[in-house]
């Protein structure tokens, strides 16, 4: 009976450490989400979309290259 208990504890420890390793891999990845809020600004009012008056160089850079 003691041998079974030792093997069971070893099995549980392996599961815990495997889950920790997987969770560590997932947290190292950066999310690909950008959330911008602007008052009275719509998507066509950016120079990347061809608006000749409004100059938005930072939004244009994000639109071209990502974050």
CSV table of C-alpha atoms in Angstrom, one decimal:
chain,number,residue,atom,x,y,z
A,1,UNK,CA,0.0,0.0,0.0
A,2,UNK,CA,2.8,2.4,0.8
A,3,UNK,CA,4.4,1.8,-2.7
A,4,UNK,CA,1.1,2.8,-4.3
A,5,UNK,CA,0.9,6.0,-2.3
A,6,UNK,CA,4.4,6.9,-3.2
A,7,UNK,CA,3.7,6.4,-6.9
A,8,UNK,CA,0.5,8.3,-6.7
A,9,UNK,CA,2.3,11.3,-5.0
A,10,UNK,CA,4.9,11.2,-7.8
A,11,UNK,CA,2.2,11.1,-10.4
A,12,UNK,CA,0.5,14.2,-8.8
A,13,UNK,CA,3.8,16.0,-8.6
A,14,UNK,CA,4.5,15.4,-12.3
A,15,UNK,CA,1.0,16.7,-13.2
A,16,UNK,CA,1.5,19.9,-11.1
A,17,UNK,CA,4.9,20.7,-12.5
A,18,UNK,CA,3.8,20.0,-16.1
A,19,UNK,CA,0.8,22.4,-15.6
A,20,UNK,CA,3.1,25.0,-14.1
A,21,UNK,CA,5.5,24.7,-17.1
A,22,UNK,CA,2.6,25.1,-19.6
A,23,UNK,CA,1.2,28.1,-17.7
A,24,UNK,CA,4.7,29.7,-17.7
A,25,UNK,CA,4.9,29.3,-21.5
A,26,UNK,CA,1.5,30.9,-22.0
A,27,UNK,CA,2.3,33.9,-19.8
A,28,UNK,CA,5.5,34.6,-21.7
A,29,UNK,CA,3.6,35.4,-24.8
A,30,UNK,CA,2.5,39.0,-25.3
A,31,UNK,CA,-1.2,39.5,-26.2
A,32,UNK,CA,-1.9,40.9,-29.6
A,33,UNK,CA,-4.6,43.4,-28.4
A,34,UNK,CA,-4.7,47.2,-28.9
A,35,UNK,CA,-7.6,49.1,-27.5
A,36,UNK,CA,-7.8,52.8,-28.4
A,37,UNK,CA,-10.5,55.3,-27.3
A,38,UNK,CA,-10.9,58.7,-28.9
A,39,UNK,CA,-13.8,61.1,-28.7
A,40,UNK,CA,-15.4,62.0,-32.1
A,41,UNK,CA,-12.8,60.1,-34.1
A,42,UNK,CA,-13.8,57.4,-36.6
A,43,UNK,CA,-11.7,54.9,-38.5
A,44,UNK,CA,-11.7,56.8,-41.8
A,45,UNK,CA,-10.2,59.9,-40.1
A,46,UNK,CA,-6.6,58.7,-40.2
A,47,UNK,CA,-3.9,59.4,-42.7
A,48,UNK,CA,-3.3,55.7,-43.2
A,49,UNK,CA,-6.8,55.4,-44.6
A,50,UNK,CA,-6.3,58.4,-47.0
A,51,UNK,CA,-7.6,61.4,-45.0
A,52,UNK,CA,-5.6,64.3,-46.5
A,53,UNK,CA,-6.2,66.7,-43.6
A,54,UNK,CA,-5.8,64.6,-40.4
A,55,UNK,CA,-2.2,63.5,-39.6
A,56,UNK,CA,-2.0,60.5,-37.4
A,57,UNK,CA,1.6,59.2,-37.6
A,58,UNK,CA,1.5,57.0,-34.5
A,59,UNK,CA,-1.7,55.3,-35.5
A,60,UNK,CA,-0.3,54.9,-39.0
A,61,UNK,CA,2.8,53.2,-37.6
A,62,UNK,CA,0.7,50.8,-35.6
A,63,UNK,CA,-1.5,50.0,-38.6
A,64,UNK,CA,1.5,49.3,-40.7
A,65,UNK,CA,3.8,47.4,-38.3
A,66,UNK,CA,1.7,46.3,-35.4
A,67,UNK,CA,2.5,47.2,-31.8
